[in-house]
XYZ file of C-alpha atoms in Angstrom:
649
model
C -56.382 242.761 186.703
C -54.280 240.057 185.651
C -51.119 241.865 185.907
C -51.822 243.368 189.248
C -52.334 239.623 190.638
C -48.678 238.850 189.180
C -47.707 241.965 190.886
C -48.750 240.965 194.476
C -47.442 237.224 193.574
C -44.098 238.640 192.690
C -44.251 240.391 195.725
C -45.689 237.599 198.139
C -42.704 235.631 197.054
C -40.064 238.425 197.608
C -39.113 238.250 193.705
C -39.868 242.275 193.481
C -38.109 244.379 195.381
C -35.890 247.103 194.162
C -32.721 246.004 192.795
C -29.193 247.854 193.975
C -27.465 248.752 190.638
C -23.683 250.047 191.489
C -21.795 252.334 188.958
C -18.341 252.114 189.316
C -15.425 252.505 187.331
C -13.641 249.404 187.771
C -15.345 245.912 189.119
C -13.201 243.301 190.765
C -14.440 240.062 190.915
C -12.999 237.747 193.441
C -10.964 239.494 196.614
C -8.135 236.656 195.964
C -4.615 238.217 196.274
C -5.149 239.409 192.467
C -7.917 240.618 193.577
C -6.943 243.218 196.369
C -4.337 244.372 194.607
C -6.431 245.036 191.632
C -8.510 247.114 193.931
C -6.015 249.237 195.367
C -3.997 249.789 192.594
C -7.305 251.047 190.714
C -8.322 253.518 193.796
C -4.240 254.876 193.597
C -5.095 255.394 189.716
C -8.057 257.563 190.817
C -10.505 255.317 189.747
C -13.695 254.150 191.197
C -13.666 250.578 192.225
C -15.801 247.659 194.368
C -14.468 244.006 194.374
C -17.081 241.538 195.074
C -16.380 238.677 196.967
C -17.777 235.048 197.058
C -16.678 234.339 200.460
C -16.286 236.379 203.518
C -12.548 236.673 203.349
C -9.927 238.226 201.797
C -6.439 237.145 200.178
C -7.205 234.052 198.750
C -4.886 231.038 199.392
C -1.630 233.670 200.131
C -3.785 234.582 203.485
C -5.224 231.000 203.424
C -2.617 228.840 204.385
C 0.425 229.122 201.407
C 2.644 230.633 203.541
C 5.494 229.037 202.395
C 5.887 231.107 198.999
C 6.380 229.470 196.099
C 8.207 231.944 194.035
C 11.178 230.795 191.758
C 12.860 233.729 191.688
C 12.253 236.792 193.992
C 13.753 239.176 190.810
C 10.313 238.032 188.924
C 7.959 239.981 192.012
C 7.842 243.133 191.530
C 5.632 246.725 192.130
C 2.965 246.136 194.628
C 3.062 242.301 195.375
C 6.904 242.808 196.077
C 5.758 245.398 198.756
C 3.260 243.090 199.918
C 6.383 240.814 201.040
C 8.410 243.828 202.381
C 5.094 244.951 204.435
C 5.698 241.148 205.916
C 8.932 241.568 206.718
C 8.313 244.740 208.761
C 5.336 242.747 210.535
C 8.547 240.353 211.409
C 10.969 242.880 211.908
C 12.801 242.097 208.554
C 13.164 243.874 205.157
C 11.108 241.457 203.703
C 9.847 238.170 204.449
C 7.943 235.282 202.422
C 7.053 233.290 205.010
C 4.693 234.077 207.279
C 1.086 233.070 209.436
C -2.023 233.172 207.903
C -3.760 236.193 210.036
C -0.822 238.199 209.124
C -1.325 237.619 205.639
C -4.857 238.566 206.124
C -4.592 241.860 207.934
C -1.576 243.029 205.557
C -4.443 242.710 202.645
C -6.710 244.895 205.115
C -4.195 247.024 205.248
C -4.218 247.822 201.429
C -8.157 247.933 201.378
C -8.098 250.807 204.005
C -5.360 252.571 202.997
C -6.689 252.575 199.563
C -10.747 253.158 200.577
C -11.890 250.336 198.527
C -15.030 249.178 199.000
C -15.899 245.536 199.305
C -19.254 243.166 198.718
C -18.994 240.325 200.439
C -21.109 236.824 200.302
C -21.657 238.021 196.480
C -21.603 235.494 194.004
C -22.449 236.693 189.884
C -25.234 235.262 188.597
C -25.184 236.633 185.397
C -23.339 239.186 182.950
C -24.816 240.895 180.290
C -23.292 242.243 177.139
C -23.696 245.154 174.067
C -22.228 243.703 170.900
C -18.532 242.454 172.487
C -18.493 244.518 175.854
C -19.826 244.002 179.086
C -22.219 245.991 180.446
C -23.383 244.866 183.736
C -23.023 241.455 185.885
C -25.720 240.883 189.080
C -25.200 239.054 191.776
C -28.419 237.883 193.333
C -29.756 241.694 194.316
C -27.181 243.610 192.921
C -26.536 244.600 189.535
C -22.772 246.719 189.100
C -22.208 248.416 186.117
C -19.051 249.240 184.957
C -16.777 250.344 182.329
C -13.926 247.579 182.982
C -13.717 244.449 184.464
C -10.792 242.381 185.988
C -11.717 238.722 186.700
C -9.444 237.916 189.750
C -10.973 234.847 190.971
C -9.605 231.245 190.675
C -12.567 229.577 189.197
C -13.433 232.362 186.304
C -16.779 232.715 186.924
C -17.077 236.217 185.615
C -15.258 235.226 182.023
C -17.396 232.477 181.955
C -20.661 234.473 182.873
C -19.577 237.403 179.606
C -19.043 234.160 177.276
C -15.559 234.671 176.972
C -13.436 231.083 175.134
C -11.657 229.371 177.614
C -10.343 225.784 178.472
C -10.383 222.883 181.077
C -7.955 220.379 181.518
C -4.507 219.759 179.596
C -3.737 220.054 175.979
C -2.491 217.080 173.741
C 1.367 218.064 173.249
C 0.635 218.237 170.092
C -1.593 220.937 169.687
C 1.152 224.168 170.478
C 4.375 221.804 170.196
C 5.316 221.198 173.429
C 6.345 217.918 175.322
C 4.780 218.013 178.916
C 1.361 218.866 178.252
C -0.982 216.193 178.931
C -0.559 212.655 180.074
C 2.213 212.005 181.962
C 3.392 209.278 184.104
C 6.799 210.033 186.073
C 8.706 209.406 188.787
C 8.368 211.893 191.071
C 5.020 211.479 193.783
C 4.564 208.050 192.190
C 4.324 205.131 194.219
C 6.916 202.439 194.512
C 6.425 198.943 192.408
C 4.289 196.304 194.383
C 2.130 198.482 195.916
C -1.209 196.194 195.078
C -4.577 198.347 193.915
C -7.056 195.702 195.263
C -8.569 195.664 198.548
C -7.872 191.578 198.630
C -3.958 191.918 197.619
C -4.045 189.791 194.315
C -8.027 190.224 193.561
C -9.035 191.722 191.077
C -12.691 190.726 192.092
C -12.175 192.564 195.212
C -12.222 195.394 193.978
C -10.190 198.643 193.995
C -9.122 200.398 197.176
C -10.499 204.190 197.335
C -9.107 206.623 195.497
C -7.876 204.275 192.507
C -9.754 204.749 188.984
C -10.707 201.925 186.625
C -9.915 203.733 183.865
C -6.846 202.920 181.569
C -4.595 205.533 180.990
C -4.364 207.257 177.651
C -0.678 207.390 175.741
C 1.875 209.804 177.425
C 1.441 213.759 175.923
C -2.037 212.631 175.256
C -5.018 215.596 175.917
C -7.503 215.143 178.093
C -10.304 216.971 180.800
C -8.794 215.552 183.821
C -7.631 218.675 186.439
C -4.695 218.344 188.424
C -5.099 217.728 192.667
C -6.684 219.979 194.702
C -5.925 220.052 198.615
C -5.865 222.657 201.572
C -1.986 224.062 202.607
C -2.428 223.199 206.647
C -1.780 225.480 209.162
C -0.552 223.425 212.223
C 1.207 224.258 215.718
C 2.914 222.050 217.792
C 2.902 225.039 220.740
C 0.408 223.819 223.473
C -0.924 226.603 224.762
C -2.317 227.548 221.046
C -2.803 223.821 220.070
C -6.273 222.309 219.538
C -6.264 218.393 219.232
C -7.047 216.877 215.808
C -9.892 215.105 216.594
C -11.975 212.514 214.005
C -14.278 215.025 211.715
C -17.522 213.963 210.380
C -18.125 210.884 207.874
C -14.612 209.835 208.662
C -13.940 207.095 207.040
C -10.173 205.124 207.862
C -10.803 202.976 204.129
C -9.608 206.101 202.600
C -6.119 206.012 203.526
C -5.815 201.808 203.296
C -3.325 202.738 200.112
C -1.480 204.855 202.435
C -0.752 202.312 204.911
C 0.630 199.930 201.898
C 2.616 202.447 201.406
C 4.624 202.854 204.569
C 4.481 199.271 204.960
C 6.628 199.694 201.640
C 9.128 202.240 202.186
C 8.706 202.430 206.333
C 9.085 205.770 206.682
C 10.975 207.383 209.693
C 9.265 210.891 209.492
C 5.984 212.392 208.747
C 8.058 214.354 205.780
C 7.674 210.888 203.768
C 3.718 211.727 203.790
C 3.442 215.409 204.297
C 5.552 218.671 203.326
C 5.786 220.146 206.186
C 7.186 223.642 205.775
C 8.005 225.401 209.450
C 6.499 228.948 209.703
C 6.557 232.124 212.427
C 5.099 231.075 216.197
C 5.093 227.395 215.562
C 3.341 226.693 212.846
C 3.153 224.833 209.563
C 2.092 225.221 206.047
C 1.852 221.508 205.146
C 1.446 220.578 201.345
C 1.432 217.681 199.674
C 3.989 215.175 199.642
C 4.845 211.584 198.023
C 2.818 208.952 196.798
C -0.487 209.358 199.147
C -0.909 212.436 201.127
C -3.342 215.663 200.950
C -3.883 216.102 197.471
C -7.561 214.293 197.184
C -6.236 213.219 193.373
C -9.226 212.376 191.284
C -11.939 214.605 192.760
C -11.992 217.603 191.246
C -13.194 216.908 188.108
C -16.724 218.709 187.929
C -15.454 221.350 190.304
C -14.294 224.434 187.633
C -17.693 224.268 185.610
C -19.908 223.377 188.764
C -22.757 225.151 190.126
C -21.723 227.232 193.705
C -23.535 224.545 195.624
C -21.806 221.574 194.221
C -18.404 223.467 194.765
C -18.779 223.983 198.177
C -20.176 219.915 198.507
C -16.445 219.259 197.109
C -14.462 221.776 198.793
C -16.246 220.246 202.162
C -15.484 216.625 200.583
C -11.319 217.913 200.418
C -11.775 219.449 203.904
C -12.864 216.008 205.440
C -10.412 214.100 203.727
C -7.669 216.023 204.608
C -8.342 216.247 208.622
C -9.444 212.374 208.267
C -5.623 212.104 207.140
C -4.096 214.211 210.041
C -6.429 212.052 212.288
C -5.876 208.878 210.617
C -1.861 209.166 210.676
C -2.347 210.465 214.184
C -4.664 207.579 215.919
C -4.852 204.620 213.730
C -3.121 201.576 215.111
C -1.756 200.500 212.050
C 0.409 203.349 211.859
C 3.147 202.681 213.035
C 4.122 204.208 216.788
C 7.004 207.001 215.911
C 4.171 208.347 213.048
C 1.334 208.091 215.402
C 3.929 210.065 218.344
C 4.930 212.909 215.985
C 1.878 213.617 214.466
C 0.305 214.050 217.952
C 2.566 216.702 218.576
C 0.237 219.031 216.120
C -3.075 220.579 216.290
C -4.883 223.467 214.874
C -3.507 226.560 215.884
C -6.535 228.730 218.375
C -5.759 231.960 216.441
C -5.728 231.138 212.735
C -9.210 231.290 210.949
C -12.009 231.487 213.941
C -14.373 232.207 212.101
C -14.607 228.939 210.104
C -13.590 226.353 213.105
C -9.632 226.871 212.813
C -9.552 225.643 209.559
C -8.236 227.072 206.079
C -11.655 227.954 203.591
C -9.884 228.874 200.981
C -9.429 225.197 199.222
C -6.063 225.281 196.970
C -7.520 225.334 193.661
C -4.701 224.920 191.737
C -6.203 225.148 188.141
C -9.483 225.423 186.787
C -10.863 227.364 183.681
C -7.865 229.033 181.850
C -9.207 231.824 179.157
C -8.199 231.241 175.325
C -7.338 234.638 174.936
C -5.140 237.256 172.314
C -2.169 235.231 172.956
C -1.308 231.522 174.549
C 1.459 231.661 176.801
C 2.654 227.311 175.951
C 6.215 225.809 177.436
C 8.522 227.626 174.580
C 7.550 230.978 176.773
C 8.844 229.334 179.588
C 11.973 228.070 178.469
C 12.430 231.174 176.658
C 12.752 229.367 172.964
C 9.835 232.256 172.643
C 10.069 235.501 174.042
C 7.297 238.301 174.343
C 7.971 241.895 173.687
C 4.766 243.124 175.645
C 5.576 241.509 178.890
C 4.089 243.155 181.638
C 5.204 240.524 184.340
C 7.263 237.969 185.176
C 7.125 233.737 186.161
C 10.537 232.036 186.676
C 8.704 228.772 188.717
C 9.336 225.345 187.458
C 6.536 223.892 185.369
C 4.439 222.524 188.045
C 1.355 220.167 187.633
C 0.133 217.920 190.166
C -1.379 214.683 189.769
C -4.295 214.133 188.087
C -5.582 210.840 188.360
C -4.781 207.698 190.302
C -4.911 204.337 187.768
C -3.722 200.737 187.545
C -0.884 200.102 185.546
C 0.875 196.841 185.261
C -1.212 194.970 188.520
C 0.676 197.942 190.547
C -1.227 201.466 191.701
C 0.270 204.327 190.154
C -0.037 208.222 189.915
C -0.545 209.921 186.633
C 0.151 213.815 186.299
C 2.910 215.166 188.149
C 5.405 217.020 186.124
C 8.276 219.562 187.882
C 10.240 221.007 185.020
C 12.756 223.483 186.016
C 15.837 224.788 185.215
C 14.971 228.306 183.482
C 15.298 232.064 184.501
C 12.878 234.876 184.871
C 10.851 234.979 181.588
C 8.145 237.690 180.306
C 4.271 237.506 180.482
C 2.637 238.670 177.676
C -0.116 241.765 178.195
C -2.129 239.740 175.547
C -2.595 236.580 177.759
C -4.710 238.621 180.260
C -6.736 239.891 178.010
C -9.282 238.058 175.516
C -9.345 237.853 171.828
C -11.587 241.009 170.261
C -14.189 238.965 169.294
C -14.855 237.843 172.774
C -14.667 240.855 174.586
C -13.444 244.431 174.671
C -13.462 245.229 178.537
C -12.515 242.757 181.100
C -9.016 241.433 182.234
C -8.507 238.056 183.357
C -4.893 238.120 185.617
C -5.314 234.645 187.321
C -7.184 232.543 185.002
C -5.146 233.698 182.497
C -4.638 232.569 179.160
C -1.642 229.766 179.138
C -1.648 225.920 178.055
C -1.878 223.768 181.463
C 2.209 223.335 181.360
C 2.778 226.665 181.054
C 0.347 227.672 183.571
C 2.249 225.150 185.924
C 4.451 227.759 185.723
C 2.936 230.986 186.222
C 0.151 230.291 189.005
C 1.989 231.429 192.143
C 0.527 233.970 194.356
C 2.699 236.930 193.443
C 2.542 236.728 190.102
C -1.208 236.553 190.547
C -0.941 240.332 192.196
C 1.669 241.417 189.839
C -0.378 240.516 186.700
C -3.363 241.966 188.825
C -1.566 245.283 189.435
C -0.994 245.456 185.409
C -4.543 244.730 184.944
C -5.863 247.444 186.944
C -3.260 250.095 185.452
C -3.842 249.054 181.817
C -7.862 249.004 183.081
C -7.027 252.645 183.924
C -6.064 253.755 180.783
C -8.173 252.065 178.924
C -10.922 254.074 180.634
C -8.981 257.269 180.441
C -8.054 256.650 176.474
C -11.502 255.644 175.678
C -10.249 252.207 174.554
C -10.592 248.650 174.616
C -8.391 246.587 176.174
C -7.036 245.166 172.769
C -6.105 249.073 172.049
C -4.115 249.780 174.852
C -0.620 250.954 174.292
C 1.284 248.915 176.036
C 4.467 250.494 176.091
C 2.707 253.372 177.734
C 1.771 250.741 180.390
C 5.237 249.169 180.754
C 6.811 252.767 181.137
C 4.102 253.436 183.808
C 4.905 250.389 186.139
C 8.689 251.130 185.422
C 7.877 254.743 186.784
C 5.403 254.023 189.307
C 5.981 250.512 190.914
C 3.386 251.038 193.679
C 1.079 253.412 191.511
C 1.687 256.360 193.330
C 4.333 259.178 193.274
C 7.121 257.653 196.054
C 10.648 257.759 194.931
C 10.875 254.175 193.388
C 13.695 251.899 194.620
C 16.805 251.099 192.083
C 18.488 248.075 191.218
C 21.124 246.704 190.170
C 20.963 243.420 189.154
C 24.754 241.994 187.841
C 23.244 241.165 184.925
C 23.031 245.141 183.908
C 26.352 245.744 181.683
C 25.283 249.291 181.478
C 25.692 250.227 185.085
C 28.300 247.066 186.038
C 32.172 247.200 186.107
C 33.651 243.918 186.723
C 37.436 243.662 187.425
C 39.114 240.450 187.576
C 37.852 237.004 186.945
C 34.453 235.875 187.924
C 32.220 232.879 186.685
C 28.563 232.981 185.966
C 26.388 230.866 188.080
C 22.237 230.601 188.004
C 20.866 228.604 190.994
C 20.367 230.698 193.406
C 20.348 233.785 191.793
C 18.168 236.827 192.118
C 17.644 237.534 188.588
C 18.943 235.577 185.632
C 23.124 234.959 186.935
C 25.530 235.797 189.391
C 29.068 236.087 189.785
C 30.791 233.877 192.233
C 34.654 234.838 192.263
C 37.255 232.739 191.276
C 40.472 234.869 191.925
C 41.419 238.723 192.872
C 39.129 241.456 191.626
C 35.707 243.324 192.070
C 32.751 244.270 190.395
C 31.008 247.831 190.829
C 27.347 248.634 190.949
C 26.371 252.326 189.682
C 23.207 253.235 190.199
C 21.563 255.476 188.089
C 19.865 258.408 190.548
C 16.952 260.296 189.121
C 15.783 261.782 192.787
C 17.764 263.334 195.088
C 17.417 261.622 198.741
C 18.354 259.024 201.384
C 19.054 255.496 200.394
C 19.649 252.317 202.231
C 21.543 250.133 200.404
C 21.087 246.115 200.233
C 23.203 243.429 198.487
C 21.254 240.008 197.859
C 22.972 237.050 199.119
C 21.448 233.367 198.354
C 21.646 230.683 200.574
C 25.017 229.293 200.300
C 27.345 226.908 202.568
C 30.460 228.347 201.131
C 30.466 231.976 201.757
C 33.630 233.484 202.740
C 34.244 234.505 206.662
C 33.790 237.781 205.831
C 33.129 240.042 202.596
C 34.279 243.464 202.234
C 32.460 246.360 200.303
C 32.971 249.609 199.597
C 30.349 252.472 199.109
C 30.438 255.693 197.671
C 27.917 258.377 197.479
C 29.802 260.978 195.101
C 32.330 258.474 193.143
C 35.083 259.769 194.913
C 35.112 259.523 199.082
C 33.932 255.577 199.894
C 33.637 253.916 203.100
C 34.174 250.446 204.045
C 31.345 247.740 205.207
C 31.140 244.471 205.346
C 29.061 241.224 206.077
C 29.500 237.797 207.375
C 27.437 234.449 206.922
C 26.529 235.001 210.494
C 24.924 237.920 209.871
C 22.477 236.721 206.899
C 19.378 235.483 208.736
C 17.401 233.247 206.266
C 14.518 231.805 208.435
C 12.032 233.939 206.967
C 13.016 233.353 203.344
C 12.174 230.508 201.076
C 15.518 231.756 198.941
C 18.191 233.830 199.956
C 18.101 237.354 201.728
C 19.262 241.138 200.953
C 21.892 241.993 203.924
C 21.913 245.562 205.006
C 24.734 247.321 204.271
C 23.924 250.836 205.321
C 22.398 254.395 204.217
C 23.899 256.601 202.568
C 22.564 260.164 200.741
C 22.435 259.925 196.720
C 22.301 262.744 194.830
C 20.709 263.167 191.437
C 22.766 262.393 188.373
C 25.386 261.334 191.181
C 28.369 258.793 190.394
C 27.608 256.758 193.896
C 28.211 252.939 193.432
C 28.879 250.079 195.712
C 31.806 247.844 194.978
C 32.348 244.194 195.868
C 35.468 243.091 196.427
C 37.939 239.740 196.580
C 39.785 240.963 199.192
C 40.818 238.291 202.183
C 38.820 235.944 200.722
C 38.506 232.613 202.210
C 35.225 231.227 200.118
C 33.170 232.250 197.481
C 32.686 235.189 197.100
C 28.747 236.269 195.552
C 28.152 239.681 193.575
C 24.857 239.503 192.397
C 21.773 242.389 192.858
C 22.291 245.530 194.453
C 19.243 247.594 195.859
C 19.380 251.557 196.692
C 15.662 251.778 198.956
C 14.716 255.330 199.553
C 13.985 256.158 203.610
């Protein structure tokens, strides 16, 4: 009797009801930009796959507002999230494009779910993962149970390693702890506010009380370790086209103490732009991806804290918190008297754009969370990875961004206000991502991947958390998942140069003729003739050559399929290109035809570096001696040799 009454109490309260348990090869977690490429790639590797979503929307930050791609170097994107870019371009007419609108960003990540028939749960959050010895078995999510034989945790926050117990971090390291130098506290120059901007809502009392924003606490010593988590904000998508515009208007709880600091500030250094408070990057149609910018702007520095480890309710109370904060700043620039006039004027040019995000009020709900949990797994990638003092021979992707942390708290130091956190540290090439930072120790676990909240000190992972690397590591993820499965391994076991020669071979994980390149830096299939200097900003890949006197330098691909080619030569942005540069390309080593480009003809708008300019199709055969020379001749600038491309038709 008594367990018939629990019976009808368990189902008066709706606590028994059948449960839907999924079997599936592969389980995505988090349909981020990682995360659909994960997916797709696992469905090309004939696997069965569902990627379960938190939200309602797909892509992550790349469709939710980070249009303006933060890359480094375009020779460090590669397989699938390259195509992702070159499926922009064609959206734009171009070969490729990396900056673009929101909604396109979106439906170009559609694309790749229908195209590869993967199935996604949306609205899903896990609840729970459950484990045999050091392997994961299943993970619910509220009425759902999916069982699986690997795992790839794409999402931002890590929930799923979390959930399976896996070691992981939160915050920055003391420098001292894997010997590098701009690991934890760190007070700098750059973002900081000038000296004499006063922290007290009375100028000169302390009794006052600080203005928002500003903590009490005293900062530690510089390099010092701590919990602290660098800025989180929303990348804005504006338009200043009327007929699309929607006023900013003044959200809820608005509350104009918020930006007091801000107003010190212009007072300060009286700026004659908006650009002195807000990054405003220009995109397709008229609109903006607007980041963060100086002293005070949209990073909400400080309030983050509890947000990686939080429960899903107190996440979205802080996400909501950054939303408010954000349009209060739009509004406040835009319509508080204190601003001064030419401010107030060009911020009222903007609004939300009518066609971006309808669905949640014309505004971004994918919050930039720029770091949260980070795993501890087979292998740290620290700052000697980045600068290449320490190289990895299982590299499976690439980063080549400048160490990037934002700010990460807001103190008083000296009676003035000051920001504590940013840190932009560049000046390196393209460097290797090791296979054993997405995956964790053996201990932990023998069958998930972690691509995004890999497993890097916070410096290092300044580096490598940019959108495309996200969906390269994720594409190497889902491959290695696939053997894995097919080898009857753990992901400790897989042979990884098996997995490197696969996504050599198949770049987009299917059979298509890949694309070759040739990158200057290849001495086997470069001739250079004359005298020409090595130069690195810029560059697609590690160098270039910029001439310095007569000569040329020939590419020579090396043609495994027979077929036709269009042929590209990558240009970077430069002011001192010659009038005209003259090429010559050759399809059997022996007949060659002349081409060439002008600075006129390089169209850069879409790019966020420089731009491959078309130089033409020709037919290569296999085993073939084609090549494409660059030449000296008539020369009246600089003349750039750097990566050629041969893209089958």
């Amino acid at each position: 009797m008594r367990k018939i009454i629990v019976l009808l109490c368990l189902l008066m309260t709706g606590k028994l009801f059948a449960q839907n348990i999924r079997e599936v090869d592969i389980c995505i977690y988090g349909g981020t930009s990682a995360g659909v490429i994960a997916g797709y790639t696992a469905k090309k590797m004939n696997k069965s796959v569902l990627i379960i979503e938190p939200g309602t929307r797909l892509g992550g930050l790349t469709s939710g507002g980070l249009g303006y791609t933060d890359i480094g170097n375009k020779y460090a994107i590669t397989g699938i999230s390259r195509d992702f870019y070159r499926r922009i371009g064609k959206h734009y007419g171009r070969f490729e494009q990396w900056i673009f609108e929101p909604g396109v960003a979106e439906r170009t990540f559609q694309q790749y779910i229908k195209e590869g028939g993967v199935e996604v749960l949306y609205q899903q959050h896990i609840t729970g993962a459950k484990k045999t010895g050091n392997r994961i078995t299943e993970i619910q999510t509220g009425s759902t149970i999916i069982r699986a034989k690997m795992f790839i945790d794409c999402s931002y926050e890590g929930d799923l390693m979390a959930k399976a117990g896996i070691s992981y971090t939160v915050g920055r390291e003391d420098n001292a702890q894997y010997g590098e130098t701009y690991n934890g506290v760190q007070l700098r120059e750059k973002h900081q506010f000038p000296d004499g901007i006063d922290p007290y809502k009375e100028p000169g009392q302390p009794a006052s009380g600080l203005l928002w924003g500003i903590s009490p606490e005293q900062v530690e010593k510089q390099g010092a370790g701590n919990k602290k988590i660098q800025a989180y904000n929303f990348r804005i998508c504006l338009t200043n086209q009327p007929d699309n515009l929607i006023p900013i208007t003044q959200p809820e709880d608005y509350n104009p103490a918020r930006y007091e600091l801000l107003l010190r500030v212009v007072q300060k250094l009286q700026p004659k732009h908006l650009s002195g408070m807000l990054k405003i990057d220009l995109m397709p149609n008229h609109k903006t991806d607007i980041n963060n910018n100086g002293p005070f702007s949209t990073d909400m520095i400080g309030m983050n804290y509890n947000y990686p480890e939080a429960d899903y309710a107190t996440r979205e109370k802080i996400t909501k918190d950054h939303e408010l904060y954000n349009k209060g700043l739009l509004y406040f620039i835009g319509h508080d008297p204190r601003m001064p006039e030419h401010l107030r004027k060009e911020m009222l040019q903007w609004g939300y754009p009518k066609d971006e995000y309808p669905a949640s009020g014309n505004w971004s709900p994918q919050m930039y969370v720029r770091e949260a949990r980070r795993m501890v797994g087979a292998y740290v990638m620290t700052q000697a990875n980045c600068e290449s003092r320490e190289v990895v021979k299982d590299g499976i992707g690439m980063a080549a961004y400048t160490m990037d942390s934002h700010n990460c708290q807001r103190i008083v130091e000296n009676g003035m206000v000051k920001n504590e956190g940013d840190v932009q540290i560049g000046g390196f090439g393209p460097y290797p991502i090791a296979y054993r930072s997405i995956i964790p120790k053996p201990e932990d676990c023998s069958n998930v991947f972690v691509p995004v909240c890999m497993s890097a000190s916070h410096i290092a992972y300044g580096s490598i958390r940019m959108e495309p690397v996200f969906m390269v590591l994720a594409q190497s993820a889902a491959v290695a998942a696939s053997i894995a499965i097919d080898s009857h391994q753990s992901v400790q076991d897989v042979d990884v140069s098996k997995l490197q020669a696969l996504l050599r071979q198949k770049p987009l994980a299917t059979d298509a003729t890949p694309e070759i390149l040739v990158d200057n830096d290849d001495a086997t299939h470069v001739i250079m003739k004359g005298d020409w200097q090595k130069e690195t900003k810029g560059a697609y890949g590690p160098t270039m050559f910029i001439s310095n006197s007569a000569g040329s330098i020939r590419y020579t691909p090396e043609v495994t399929r027979t077929g036709t080619y269009k042929v590209y030569t990558y240009v970077p942005k430069r002011s001192d290109l010659p009038s005209s540069t003259h090429i010559r390309l050759s399809a059997d080593g022996k007949t060659t035809q002349q081409v060439s480009y002008t600075p006129a003809s390089i169209k850069v708008e879409g790019q966020t570096s420089g731009e491959w300019v078309d130089l033409g199709t020709i037919k290569l055969t296999k085993g073939g001696k084609a090549f494409v020379e660059i030449t000296n001749e008539g020369k009246d600038g600089e003349v750039v040799a750097d990566a050629v491309l041969f893209y089958p038709q």
